[in-house]
Amino acid sequence: MNLEQALSDHIASAIETLYGSNTQPVKLERTNPDFAGDYTFVVFPLLRLSKSTPEATANAIGESLKENAPIVSDFNVVKGFLNIVLNTQIYADFLKDNWNNASFGQTSIGKGKKVMVEYSSPNTNKPLHLGHVRNNLLGVSVANLYKTAGYDVVMANLVNDRGIHICKSMIAWQKFGNGETPESTGMKGDHLVGKYYVIFENALREETLPTIESALTGNWTPEGDIAQTKYAAIYGQLQQATEEKQISKLKDDIKELVRNQSPLMRETQQMLRDWEAGLPEVISLWQTMNAWVYSGFEKTYARLGVSFDQYYYESNTYKLGKDVVDEGLQSGVFYRKADGSVWIDLREDGLDEKLVLRGDGTSVYITQDIGTADLKFQQHQVDQSIYVVGNEQDYHFKVLFLIMKKLGRPFANGMHHLSYGMVDLPSGKMKSREGTVVDADDLVQEMVDEAKAKTIELGKTEGLSESELNHLYESLGLSALKFFILKVDPRKRMLFNPQESIDFQGDTGPFIQYTYARIQSILRSAGEGDWQTSEINSALLPMEIETIQTLYRYPEEVNKACNESSPAVICQYAIDLARTFNRFYNECHIMRETDPIVKNTRLKLAYHTAHTLKHALGLLGIEVVERM
RNA sequence: GACCUCGUAGCUCAGCUGGAUAGAGCAACUGCCUUCUAAGCAGUAGGUCACAGGUUCGAAUCCUGUCGGGGUCGCCA
């Protein structure tokens, strides 16, 4: 029986006997730490019913509770706030029942339900950066949250392995690569391919520089009527434009036009056509370079603790969705324009018209996503599908989900976009063109190096072997990184300052790990013993009660985190628990305590805390360390 | 231009389904290691919750407007 529920019921019946029928549900809050009490009931909304002052109403309910509810030991009233103190026996009982409950923290809100979490979804033309790190860590953690809440989870990765961006790396490697391979250079495959992507962009910039200059001053004649009209239109706008933002956008548009007509880009576009036509040389090069990238990604994923049950490749799925477009045309959800392109009108839903198939019958981004959605649900029979994708695609997913609903897909209501904010640098957004990306591999390595330096500086690890030490540095470094990222609300954008290193003190992963290691040290010296079977002291001290109360909250927090798809909830909780325990640790001795019952109770409390911290860190994809 | 989103301490973030005196961490300053790990604990200082209205017993939280940051509105993905 849930404590809060029991208390609510008691209050409800107290109100009923005192004032007659009460229609409003009883809302309880945790008592503000500055006041005495465990739960607080706010009586203001009841005044109409009680026809009395706030104080009198609160006192009347309090008296009634004290008399009739065995779980209530005392109460106090401050203005309209009824602070209820629970019987400490309840906390002793809770500890007794749960201290070595191995499944404490697992819940059942997702029992019998299946969910797919799609995340990572990298492009195979360059290595992963800090933005991907946030995506991956969120994906893993959200999947863990669903698992621990009882869901059956499929972790999926939709790899963007085709398209013009891949061809750029391929062209550059063909032209300037001199047959370089990961083996010949000793470079990680994804970094090697990324290097050629950068080389391509540089070559393109150099090649188009003179043309862009003339184009920006109106002295350029693009090839083809369409391009000429477009250029004329943009250039016309540019001359009218006054706003700085608009000017730079129009300039970018012109640059884009010029680039698209450059010889290098044409070559790249031709390669994409050859790829789609299945030209063996192109396919073979594509396979070779993709393989390099995958082997690089594998290393990064492994180090981050990221894994998948199901891979989808866009090279396989990019033609999906066309059948659905036909289906939608027949049912009248979509319509065809004169040029043969297919559209959906979403204006009634506050959105725009949206293209779902080009006039030449080829797919656009959303066509694939429509098809892939069907595929996912057919293949795995999931009840829900979570897309972990950046918030720049909010509109896209709004449209996608609406389309699936209009197509009458029963699963449409189970589709969710976990829209996370970008990771910004102090200078603003990360831009690969400007070389301001924070590389994932570099970042992880820096964190591990820093963990090593910090550990050596503290010098508390004698007796550990070389490999144990390396494992420790890895755990601590990744813990700091993961916690730093997961601590903030996924929906918000966050700032990362490469100049200031990520902390190992305060609200950090290592702080939680430290608290765990500290407890392990105590448990090691306690060993196996009669403390495990001893009875529980029910005359608990305030600090002990507070720690137990924090533990008691954990399953609720897990459910909250799961419902909100927010690992940040777990981070905040873990900080709270670790801090509370550390205060308890400072105030109450464990091994030095002479009363055996008190000592044994505290050992159980420590044990339970350690288990909960380990479970919470596990949800975040962070491992605990036994010593540090 | 339209729509979405954010604005809380010097910095990074909690709190937001309305409740009491707005909380942490970092940075600064003070204390606490002959007693279970000081990656810790206790404390000092730091706030016009962007601004202006509104809703009500009560607003950081809900509504409207203004200002500021970011994003989207491609037959790119």
XYZ file of C-alpha atoms (C1' of nucleotides) in Angstrom:
705
model
C 0.000 0.000 0.000
C 1.299 3.351 -1.021
C 1.893 5.626 1.942
C 0.729 8.750 0.217
C -2.409 7.053 -1.017
C -3.209 5.770 2.475
C -2.779 9.214 3.930
C -4.931 10.781 1.229
C -7.669 8.294 2.005
C -7.502 9.136 5.679
C -7.745 12.832 4.944
C -10.631 12.279 2.581
C -12.607 10.395 5.171
C -11.735 12.980 7.842
C -13.133 15.718 5.621
C -16.197 13.664 4.923
C -17.023 13.101 8.596
C -16.270 16.716 9.492
C -17.899 18.598 6.641
C -19.924 16.134 4.655
C -19.335 15.333 1.033
C -16.038 16.346 -0.476
C -15.804 16.293 -4.217
C -12.240 17.437 -4.737
C -9.444 14.886 -4.766
C -7.035 15.246 -1.864
C -3.717 16.686 -3.018
C -0.707 16.119 -0.814
C 2.676 17.747 -0.982
C 5.931 16.949 0.639
C 6.485 19.238 3.581
C 8.911 22.048 2.992
C 12.117 21.139 4.895
C 11.888 24.313 6.962
C 8.805 23.005 8.725
C 8.209 19.950 10.857
C 6.319 17.210 9.084
C 6.399 14.684 6.268
C 3.390 15.625 4.184
C 1.466 18.853 3.905
C -2.181 19.299 3.112
C -3.231 22.760 1.982
C -6.686 23.573 3.306
C -7.433 26.824 1.463
C -9.576 25.154 -1.178
C -11.654 23.587 1.589
C -12.707 26.805 3.291
C -15.885 27.107 1.272
C -16.877 23.698 2.562
C -15.760 24.108 6.175
C -17.079 27.672 6.474
C -14.335 28.317 8.993
C -10.894 29.886 9.236
C -7.909 28.145 7.647
C -6.353 27.474 11.047
C -9.492 25.980 12.531
C -10.102 23.803 9.504
C -6.542 22.508 9.477
C -6.619 21.837 13.193
C -9.892 19.946 12.967
C -8.591 17.698 10.220
C -5.322 17.246 12.075
C -7.060 16.167 15.268
C -9.229 13.754 13.376
C -6.200 12.234 11.646
C -4.270 11.881 14.871
C -7.175 10.061 16.390
C -8.151 7.795 13.520
C -5.086 7.252 11.375
C -2.459 5.027 12.969
C 0.200 6.159 10.500
C -0.093 9.758 11.734
C 1.794 10.512 14.910
C 1.492 14.300 15.046
C 0.627 17.452 13.158
C 1.118 21.198 13.209
C -0.645 24.051 11.496
C 0.934 27.113 9.940
C -1.624 29.427 8.370
C -3.589 27.220 6.007
C -0.974 24.508 5.862
C -1.547 21.298 7.737
C 1.805 19.606 8.270
C 1.458 15.938 9.059
C 4.098 13.952 10.899
C 4.080 10.249 10.214
C 4.792 7.542 12.713
C 8.500 6.656 12.514
C 7.584 2.997 12.703
C 6.533 3.323 9.076
C 10.078 4.174 8.058
C 11.538 1.371 10.123
C 9.123 -1.029 8.446
C 9.995 0.289 5.023
C 13.694 -0.242 5.644
C 13.064 -3.703 7.021
C 11.071 -4.702 3.950
C 13.282 -3.174 1.314
C 16.895 -2.869 2.406
C 17.986 -5.949 0.488
C 15.228 -6.017 -2.089
C 17.241 -6.655 -5.243
C 14.482 -5.358 -7.487
C 13.962 -2.113 -5.572
C 13.605 0.630 -8.167
C 11.919 -1.514 -10.772
C 8.348 -0.564 -11.420
C 5.517 -1.957 -13.457
C 3.848 0.943 -15.268
C 5.014 -0.471 -18.587
C 4.195 -4.084 -17.971
C 3.008 -5.855 -21.105
C 3.862 -2.902 -23.320
C 6.505 -2.654 -25.960
C 8.336 0.458 -27.014
C 10.930 1.273 -29.638
C 13.512 3.933 -28.923
C 15.179 5.190 -32.066
C 18.288 7.216 -31.458
C 21.780 8.031 -32.641
C 20.903 7.979 -36.362
C 24.292 9.210 -37.553
C 25.422 10.323 -40.973
C 28.196 8.130 -42.287
C 30.348 10.919 -43.646
C 31.991 12.228 -40.507
C 32.754 11.273 -36.912
C 30.385 11.846 -34.033
C 30.460 15.114 -32.128
C 29.132 16.480 -28.867
C 25.607 16.849 -30.241
C 25.551 13.140 -31.095
C 26.855 12.381 -27.633
C 23.828 14.030 -26.096
C 21.556 12.128 -28.440
C 23.213 8.783 -27.689
C 23.307 9.246 -23.941
C 19.674 10.296 -23.890
C 18.704 7.342 -26.059
C 20.437 4.784 -23.875
C 19.137 6.294 -20.695
C 15.553 6.627 -21.867
C 15.662 3.019 -23.048
C 16.934 2.005 -19.591
C 14.140 3.967 -17.970
C 11.519 2.170 -20.013
C 13.099 -1.171 -19.254
C 13.135 -0.601 -15.537
C 9.508 0.534 -15.681
C 8.609 -2.857 -17.091
C 8.443 -2.122 -20.808
C 9.808 -4.410 -23.453
C 12.278 -2.172 -25.297
C 13.744 -2.266 -28.804
C 16.677 0.093 -29.330
C 16.922 1.109 -32.953
C 19.433 3.020 -35.020
C 18.457 4.428 -38.387
C 21.740 5.005 -40.150
C 21.816 7.751 -42.722
C 24.213 6.022 -45.076
C 23.206 7.489 -48.414
C 22.897 10.870 -49.981
C 24.949 13.701 -51.300
C 26.974 14.161 -48.117
C 28.407 10.658 -48.413
C 29.280 11.251 -52.038
C 31.244 14.342 -51.037
C 33.602 12.296 -48.899
C 33.831 9.689 -51.641
C 34.672 12.192 -54.381
C 37.296 13.895 -52.254
C 38.893 10.585 -51.361
C 38.947 9.564 -55.039
C 40.555 12.820 -56.073
C 42.944 13.526 -53.223
C 43.106 10.334 -51.195
C 46.101 8.600 -52.775
C 44.626 5.318 -51.654
C 44.736 6.172 -47.955
C 43.048 3.710 -45.611
C 42.556 3.538 -41.856
C 45.312 0.917 -41.790
C 47.787 2.953 -43.819
C 47.219 6.116 -41.796
C 46.460 4.638 -38.394
C 43.384 6.833 -38.298
C 40.021 5.777 -36.972
C 37.831 5.054 -39.988
C 35.156 7.644 -39.250
C 37.807 10.304 -38.755
C 39.495 9.412 -42.031
C 36.235 9.712 -43.942
C 35.451 12.912 -42.073
C 38.811 14.292 -43.089
C 37.876 13.879 -46.744
C 34.526 15.488 -46.133
C 36.364 18.544 -44.845
C 38.768 18.403 -47.787
C 35.791 18.360 -50.119
C 34.217 21.399 -48.485
C 37.503 23.283 -48.668
C 38.042 22.387 -52.309
C 34.494 23.429 -53.106
C 34.957 26.729 -51.327
C 38.153 27.444 -53.195
C 36.674 26.458 -56.525
C 33.585 28.619 -56.135
C 35.188 31.636 -54.509
C 35.563 33.790 -57.653
C 32.107 32.869 -58.957
C 30.509 33.662 -55.609
C 32.140 37.057 -55.629
C 30.694 37.925 -58.994
C 27.385 36.347 -58.143
C 27.063 38.529 -55.056
C 27.536 41.628 -57.200
C 25.045 40.532 -59.814
C 27.587 39.447 -62.391
C 26.778 35.813 -62.821
C 24.802 33.843 -65.367
C 23.779 30.459 -64.076
C 23.188 27.596 -66.450
C 19.585 26.729 -67.141
C 16.411 28.750 -67.109
C 15.249 27.635 -63.678
C 18.501 28.597 -62.020
C 18.562 31.909 -63.840
C 15.089 32.829 -62.686
C 15.893 31.774 -59.156
C 19.141 33.726 -59.088
C 17.462 36.813 -60.479
C 14.771 36.573 -57.832
C 17.171 36.161 -54.924
C 19.500 38.843 -56.169
C 16.590 41.192 -56.546
C 15.564 40.523 -52.963
C 19.117 41.011 -51.808
C 19.230 44.494 -53.240
C 15.993 45.376 -51.460
C 16.929 43.767 -48.167
C 17.891 45.936 -45.218
C 17.879 43.558 -42.282
C 21.265 42.045 -41.574
C 19.843 38.631 -40.874
C 17.909 38.536 -44.098
C 20.896 39.736 -46.106
C 23.137 36.997 -44.840
C 20.445 34.433 -45.514
C 20.016 35.617 -49.096
C 23.772 35.614 -49.568
C 23.846 32.033 -48.333
C 21.152 31.160 -50.853
C 23.236 32.599 -53.660
C 26.335 30.770 -52.477
C 24.300 27.593 -52.443
C 23.191 28.188 -56.024
C 26.752 28.760 -57.175
C 28.027 25.706 -55.348
C 25.357 23.516 -56.873
C 26.523 24.502 -60.319
C 30.237 24.078 -59.700
C 32.071 21.271 -61.503
C 32.909 19.561 -58.228
C 29.279 19.520 -57.109
C 28.144 18.274 -60.487
C 30.582 15.452 -60.243
C 29.183 14.656 -56.819
C 25.611 14.787 -58.021
C 26.540 12.473 -60.867
C 28.027 10.075 -58.363
C 24.774 10.026 -56.424
C 22.900 9.169 -59.610
C 25.436 6.463 -60.391
C 25.015 5.136 -56.885
C 21.260 4.948 -57.290
C 21.739 3.270 -60.662
C 23.871 0.677 -58.930
C 27.136 1.357 -60.761
C 29.532 -1.277 -59.375
C 32.583 0.990 -58.846
C 30.533 3.508 -56.941
C 28.764 0.886 -54.853
C 32.044 -0.746 -54.033
C 33.702 2.506 -52.983
C 30.617 3.353 -50.935
C 30.763 -0.012 -49.196
C 34.449 0.321 -48.453
C 34.198 3.784 -46.982
C 31.035 2.998 -45.040
C 32.783 0.009 -43.517
C 35.540 2.318 -42.309
C 33.014 4.601 -40.733
C 31.152 1.764 -39.038
C 34.292 0.357 -37.487
C 35.022 3.819 -36.139
C 31.493 4.262 -34.811
C 31.655 0.859 -33.152
C 34.574 2.026 -31.030
C 32.871 5.244 -30.040
C 29.620 3.458 -29.263
C 31.391 0.823 -27.213
C 33.207 3.411 -25.183
C 30.016 5.359 -24.546
C 28.167 2.179 -23.649
C 25.739 2.509 -26.535
C 24.166 -0.469 -28.280
C 21.246 -1.347 -30.547
C 18.901 -4.237 -31.132
C 17.865 -3.160 -34.584
C 19.668 -1.285 -37.335
C 17.890 0.367 -40.228
C 19.873 1.711 -43.165
C 18.527 4.471 -45.328
C 20.156 2.816 -48.314
C 17.534 0.109 -47.756
C 14.627 2.213 -46.609
C 14.827 5.253 -48.867
C 12.319 3.833 -51.300
C 9.828 2.940 -48.604
C 6.715 4.976 -48.271
C 5.798 5.204 -51.948
C 3.151 2.508 -51.534
C 1.719 4.420 -48.637
C 1.577 7.520 -50.799
C -0.496 5.537 -53.329
C -2.732 4.337 -50.550
C -3.166 7.895 -49.312
C -3.980 9.123 -52.804
C -6.750 6.565 -53.110
C -8.206 7.353 -49.718
C -8.041 11.061 -50.496
C -5.643 11.967 -47.709
C -3.122 13.098 -50.334
C -3.693 14.801 -53.665
C -1.700 15.193 -56.845
C -0.770 18.500 -58.408
C -0.511 19.193 -62.125
C 3.228 18.521 -62.220
C 2.656 15.067 -60.748
C 3.932 15.873 -57.251
C 1.902 14.580 -54.315
C 0.864 16.739 -51.351
C -1.081 16.782 -48.151
C -2.979 19.830 -46.982
C -2.514 20.408 -43.270
C -3.764 23.966 -43.147
C -6.817 23.020 -41.137
C -4.452 21.731 -38.472
C -2.560 24.982 -38.376
C 0.262 23.729 -40.558
C 1.015 24.125 -44.253
C 0.738 22.123 -47.386
C 3.452 19.538 -47.407
C 5.050 17.664 -50.278
C 5.192 13.905 -49.808
C 6.435 12.782 -53.228
C 8.294 14.652 -55.955
C 6.893 15.132 -59.425
C 9.411 12.657 -60.825
C 8.192 10.032 -58.364
C 11.236 10.123 -56.095
C 11.008 10.263 -52.321
C 11.620 13.104 -49.972
C 12.675 12.839 -46.344
C 9.163 12.482 -45.023
C 8.230 9.797 -47.564
C 10.870 7.542 -46.089
C 9.793 8.312 -42.577
C 6.206 7.372 -43.375
C 7.358 4.065 -44.812
C 9.805 3.382 -42.015
C 7.123 4.034 -39.402
C 4.953 1.329 -40.942
C 7.928 -1.006 -41.122
C 8.789 -0.511 -37.468
C 5.303 -1.228 -36.254
C 4.862 -4.240 -38.515
C 8.205 -5.719 -37.560
C 8.080 -5.255 -33.837
C 4.431 -4.763 -32.918
C 5.370 -1.958 -30.570
C 2.829 0.100 -28.673
C 4.986 3.179 -28.684
C 7.774 4.551 -30.793
C 10.096 7.220 -29.463
C 12.215 9.268 -31.844
C 15.212 10.816 -30.123
C 15.881 13.674 -32.508
C 16.962 17.291 -32.065
C 14.363 20.020 -31.668
C 15.207 21.567 -35.013
C 12.989 18.837 -36.406
C 9.942 19.628 -34.292
C 7.962 20.657 -37.330
C 8.913 17.576 -39.297
C 7.672 15.233 -36.604
C 4.516 17.210 -36.022
C 3.759 16.727 -39.689
C 4.787 13.076 -39.720
C 2.616 12.129 -36.766
C -0.318 14.029 -38.177
C 0.047 12.248 -41.502
C 0.119 8.847 -39.821
C -3.005 9.781 -37.912
C -4.787 10.906 -41.054
C -3.763 7.700 -42.759
C -5.657 5.976 -39.986
C -2.684 4.181 -38.500
C -3.759 2.864 -35.093
C -0.245 3.298 -33.733
C -0.122 7.001 -34.577
C -0.972 7.959 -31.014
C 1.994 5.987 -29.723
C 4.518 7.995 -31.711
C 6.535 10.518 -29.727
C 9.311 12.890 -30.586
C 11.817 13.203 -27.777
C 12.906 16.610 -28.889
C 16.142 17.582 -27.238
C 17.905 20.925 -27.344
C 21.164 21.585 -29.081
C 24.469 21.712 -27.269
C 25.856 25.181 -27.709
C 29.357 26.500 -27.250
C 30.049 29.910 -25.749
C 30.561 31.088 -29.322
C 27.147 29.758 -30.322
C 26.179 26.769 -32.344
C 28.697 24.134 -33.352
C 29.469 24.384 -37.034
C 31.547 21.845 -38.866
C 32.303 24.318 -41.634
C 33.861 26.662 -39.117
C 35.717 23.917 -37.332
C 33.990 24.548 -34.013
C 32.727 21.015 -33.467
C 33.709 19.192 -30.317
C 34.701 15.706 -31.411
C 33.171 12.888 -29.384
C 36.293 10.737 -29.212
C 38.508 13.646 -28.226
C 36.069 14.730 -25.559
C 35.843 11.285 -23.980
C 39.615 10.945 -23.999
C 40.053 14.325 -22.342
C 37.610 13.370 -19.626
C 39.387 10.101 -18.961
C 42.764 11.825 -18.885
C 41.452 14.356 -16.457
C 39.976 11.647 -14.248
C 43.379 10.006 -14.204
C 45.186 13.192 -13.240
C 42.672 13.913 -10.516
C 42.871 10.381 -9.123
C 46.652 10.387 -9.036
C 46.616 13.771 -7.342
C 44.389 12.408 -4.571
C 46.500 9.278 -4.280
C 44.016 6.954 -2.639
C 44.301 3.985 -4.923
C 47.287 2.009 -3.724
C 46.911 -1.709 -4.188
C 45.012 -1.432 -7.453
C 46.507 -3.084 -10.495
C 47.315 -1.271 -13.717
C 44.213 -2.564 -15.445
C 42.017 -1.825 -12.453
C 43.339 1.723 -12.460
C 42.651 2.193 -16.148
C 39.166 0.895 -15.664
C 38.702 3.351 -12.829
C 39.844 6.337 -14.909
C 37.513 5.283 -17.696
C 34.563 4.940 -15.333
C 35.168 8.256 -13.628
C 35.806 10.210 -16.810
C 32.716 8.899 -18.544
C 30.651 9.334 -15.424
C 31.553 13.015 -15.271
C 30.719 13.477 -18.944
C 27.465 11.542 -18.904
C 26.163 13.141 -15.756
C 27.072 16.583 -17.003
C 24.973 16.047 -20.099
C 22.072 14.089 -18.636
C 21.650 16.396 -15.658
C 19.947 19.057 -17.707
C 16.397 18.798 -18.915
C 16.576 17.149 -22.356
C 14.186 19.636 -23.882
C 16.395 22.599 -23.089
C 19.421 23.649 -24.968
C 22.564 23.452 -22.943
C 25.907 25.119 -22.923
C 29.261 23.423 -23.010
C 32.361 25.462 -22.427
C 35.462 23.613 -23.660
C 37.675 26.093 -21.807
C 36.246 25.131 -18.440
C 36.695 21.447 -17.870
C 33.781 19.400 -16.608
C 33.837 19.199 -12.824
C 34.511 16.160 -10.677
C 33.170 17.863 -7.573
C 29.719 18.981 -6.542
C 26.708 17.846 -8.539
C 28.596 15.375 -10.651
C 28.773 11.722 -11.566
C 31.958 11.139 -9.582
C 30.272 12.616 -6.510
C 27.601 9.918 -6.689
C 30.216 7.269 -7.379
C 32.221 8.525 -4.445
C 29.277 8.170 -2.118
C 28.770 4.636 -3.351
C 32.446 3.736 -2.937
C 32.409 5.152 0.556
C 29.529 2.880 1.510
C 31.251 -0.103 -0.050
C 34.255 0.603 2.127
C 32.055 0.408 5.199
C 30.312 -2.731 4.014
C 33.661 -4.369 3.352
C 34.728 -3.795 6.916
C 31.360 -4.968 8.215
C 31.598 -8.152 6.188
C 28.970 -10.836 6.237
C 27.464 -10.953 9.653
C 24.527 -10.867 11.966
C 23.830 -7.260 10.993
C 21.943 -8.671 8.049
C 19.537 -10.631 10.225
C 19.366 -8.264 13.165
C 16.179 -6.379 13.892
C 15.577 -2.749 12.950
C 15.800 0.071 15.436
C 12.503 1.914 15.368
C 13.621 4.935 17.414
C 15.159 6.548 14.370
C 17.029 9.839 14.414
C 15.886 12.682 12.149
C 18.857 12.236 9.821
C 18.126 8.532 9.520
C 14.495 9.207 8.790
C 15.371 11.750 6.169
C 17.604 9.283 4.391
C 14.916 6.620 4.451
C 12.368 9.103 3.160
C 14.632 9.857 0.254
C 14.993 6.168 -0.509
C 11.248 5.723 -0.246
C 10.746 8.231 -3.048
C 12.875 6.414 -5.568
C 10.277 4.298 -7.395
C 8.058 7.356 -7.862
C 11.002 9.222 -9.324
C 11.673 6.370 -11.738
C 8.098 6.508 -12.969
C 8.235 10.254 -13.290
C 11.476 10.094 -15.259
C 10.001 7.435 -17.510
C 6.751 9.282 -18.134
C 8.641 12.445 -18.957
C 11.414 10.654 -20.849
C 13.783 12.639 -18.706
C 16.947 11.128 -17.250
C 17.492 14.529 -15.631
C 14.892 13.538 -13.037
C 17.091 10.607 -12.042
C 20.178 12.816 -11.934
C 18.520 15.271 -9.579
C 17.315 12.429 -7.425
C 20.742 10.782 -7.289
C 22.304 14.059 -6.186
C 19.658 14.395 -3.519
C 20.154 10.876 -2.207
C 23.935 11.096 -2.218
C 23.898 14.439 -0.457
C 21.407 13.244 2.120
C 23.434 10.142 2.806
C 26.637 12.139 3.134
C 25.017 14.351 5.718
C 23.837 11.263 7.567
C 27.337 9.834 7.280
C 28.827 12.939 8.809
C 26.329 13.088 11.606
C 25.957 9.427 12.517
C 28.760 6.961 12.857
C 28.132 3.481 11.613
C 30.982 1.119 12.484
C 31.849 3.011 15.655
C 28.297 2.888 16.987
C 28.194 0.797 20.160
C 24.520 -0.112 20.281
C 24.380 -3.171 18.005
C 20.772 -2.610 16.907
C 21.456 0.990 15.938
C 24.652 -0.019 14.166
C 22.977 -2.817 12.256
C 20.099 -0.592 11.243
C 22.548 1.947 9.879
C 24.392 -0.740 7.948
C 21.135 -1.700 6.300
C 20.434 1.907 5.548
C 23.851 2.235 3.957
C 23.355 -0.960 2.005
C 19.994 0.166 0.709
C 21.422 3.558 -0.278
C 24.284 1.928 -2.162
C 21.908 -0.311 -4.055
C 19.697 2.614 -4.984
C 22.607 4.767 -6.108
C 23.886 1.923 -8.241
C 20.472 1.420 -9.777
C 20.041 5.121 -10.501
C 23.487 5.412 -12.072
C 22.712 2.291 -14.080
C 19.704 4.066 -15.557
C 22.045 6.819 -16.663
C 24.443 4.363 -18.226
C 27.031 5.034 -15.548
C 28.782 2.253 -13.702
C 29.724 2.318 -10.051
C 33.220 1.792 -8.698
C 34.002 -0.099 -5.510
C 36.945 2.108 -4.611
C 38.125 5.519 -5.680
C 6.275 37.980 -42.014
C 3.986 33.409 -39.511
C 4.607 29.624 -36.059
C 7.478 26.919 -32.112
C 10.733 27.465 -27.967
C 13.695 29.529 -24.070
C 14.838 33.924 -20.506
C 15.677 32.092 -12.482
C 22.475 34.236 -8.308
C 28.857 36.295 -11.705
C 28.672 31.067 -14.440
C 26.042 26.109 -15.219
C 21.414 24.349 -13.850
C 16.862 22.671 -10.394
C 11.981 24.313 -9.127
C 7.019 25.236 -13.702
C 0.056 19.899 -13.561
C -0.466 27.566 -8.875
C 1.014 27.074 -2.310
C 4.791 28.795 2.990
C 10.903 32.805 3.530
C 12.787 30.960 -4.778
C 17.046 26.038 -4.287
C 21.757 23.320 -5.690
C 26.665 23.070 -7.842
C 30.878 25.980 -9.705
C 33.626 30.427 -8.705
C 34.734 33.770 -3.748
C 35.258 33.778 1.568
C 35.203 30.801 6.940
C 35.525 26.459 9.505
C 35.979 20.596 9.967
C 40.817 15.029 8.497
C 45.285 11.183 15.634
C 37.586 8.510 14.766
C 33.798 4.393 8.968
C 37.285 7.504 1.938
C 37.907 15.625 2.735
C 36.045 13.634 -5.164
C 33.083 14.888 1.555
C 30.458 17.986 5.482
C 29.013 22.695 7.953
C 28.715 27.958 7.173
C 29.101 33.395 4.893
C 28.010 36.223 0.720
C 25.378 36.445 -3.813
C 18.031 37.331 -6.654
C 13.439 43.191 -9.454
C 12.568 34.675 -11.181
C 13.718 39.591 -18.660
C 9.785 43.602 -18.457
C 4.508 45.235 -18.084
C -0.367 43.987 -17.254
C -4.203 40.172 -16.009
C -6.582 35.775 -13.522
C -7.078 34.701 -7.340
C -7.089 33.681 -0.915
C -2.103 32.863 -3.212
C 1.958 33.480 -9.471
C 8.950 31.942 -10.930
C 4.766 28.534 -12.270
C -1.448 29.957 -15.759
C -3.184 34.007 -19.639
C -2.053 38.528 -22.749
C 1.456 41.948 -24.561
C 6.599 43.891 -25.047
C 11.863 43.091 -25.284
C 15.925 39.620 -25.950
C 18.264 34.543 -27.417
C 17.506 30.031 -30.402
C 14.782 27.252 -34.028
C 11.363 26.108 -38.124
C 8.516 27.568 -42.267
C 13.118 23.410 -48.986
C 10.855 19.163 -54.637
C 18.040 19.187 -48.261
C 18.342 15.130 -44.825
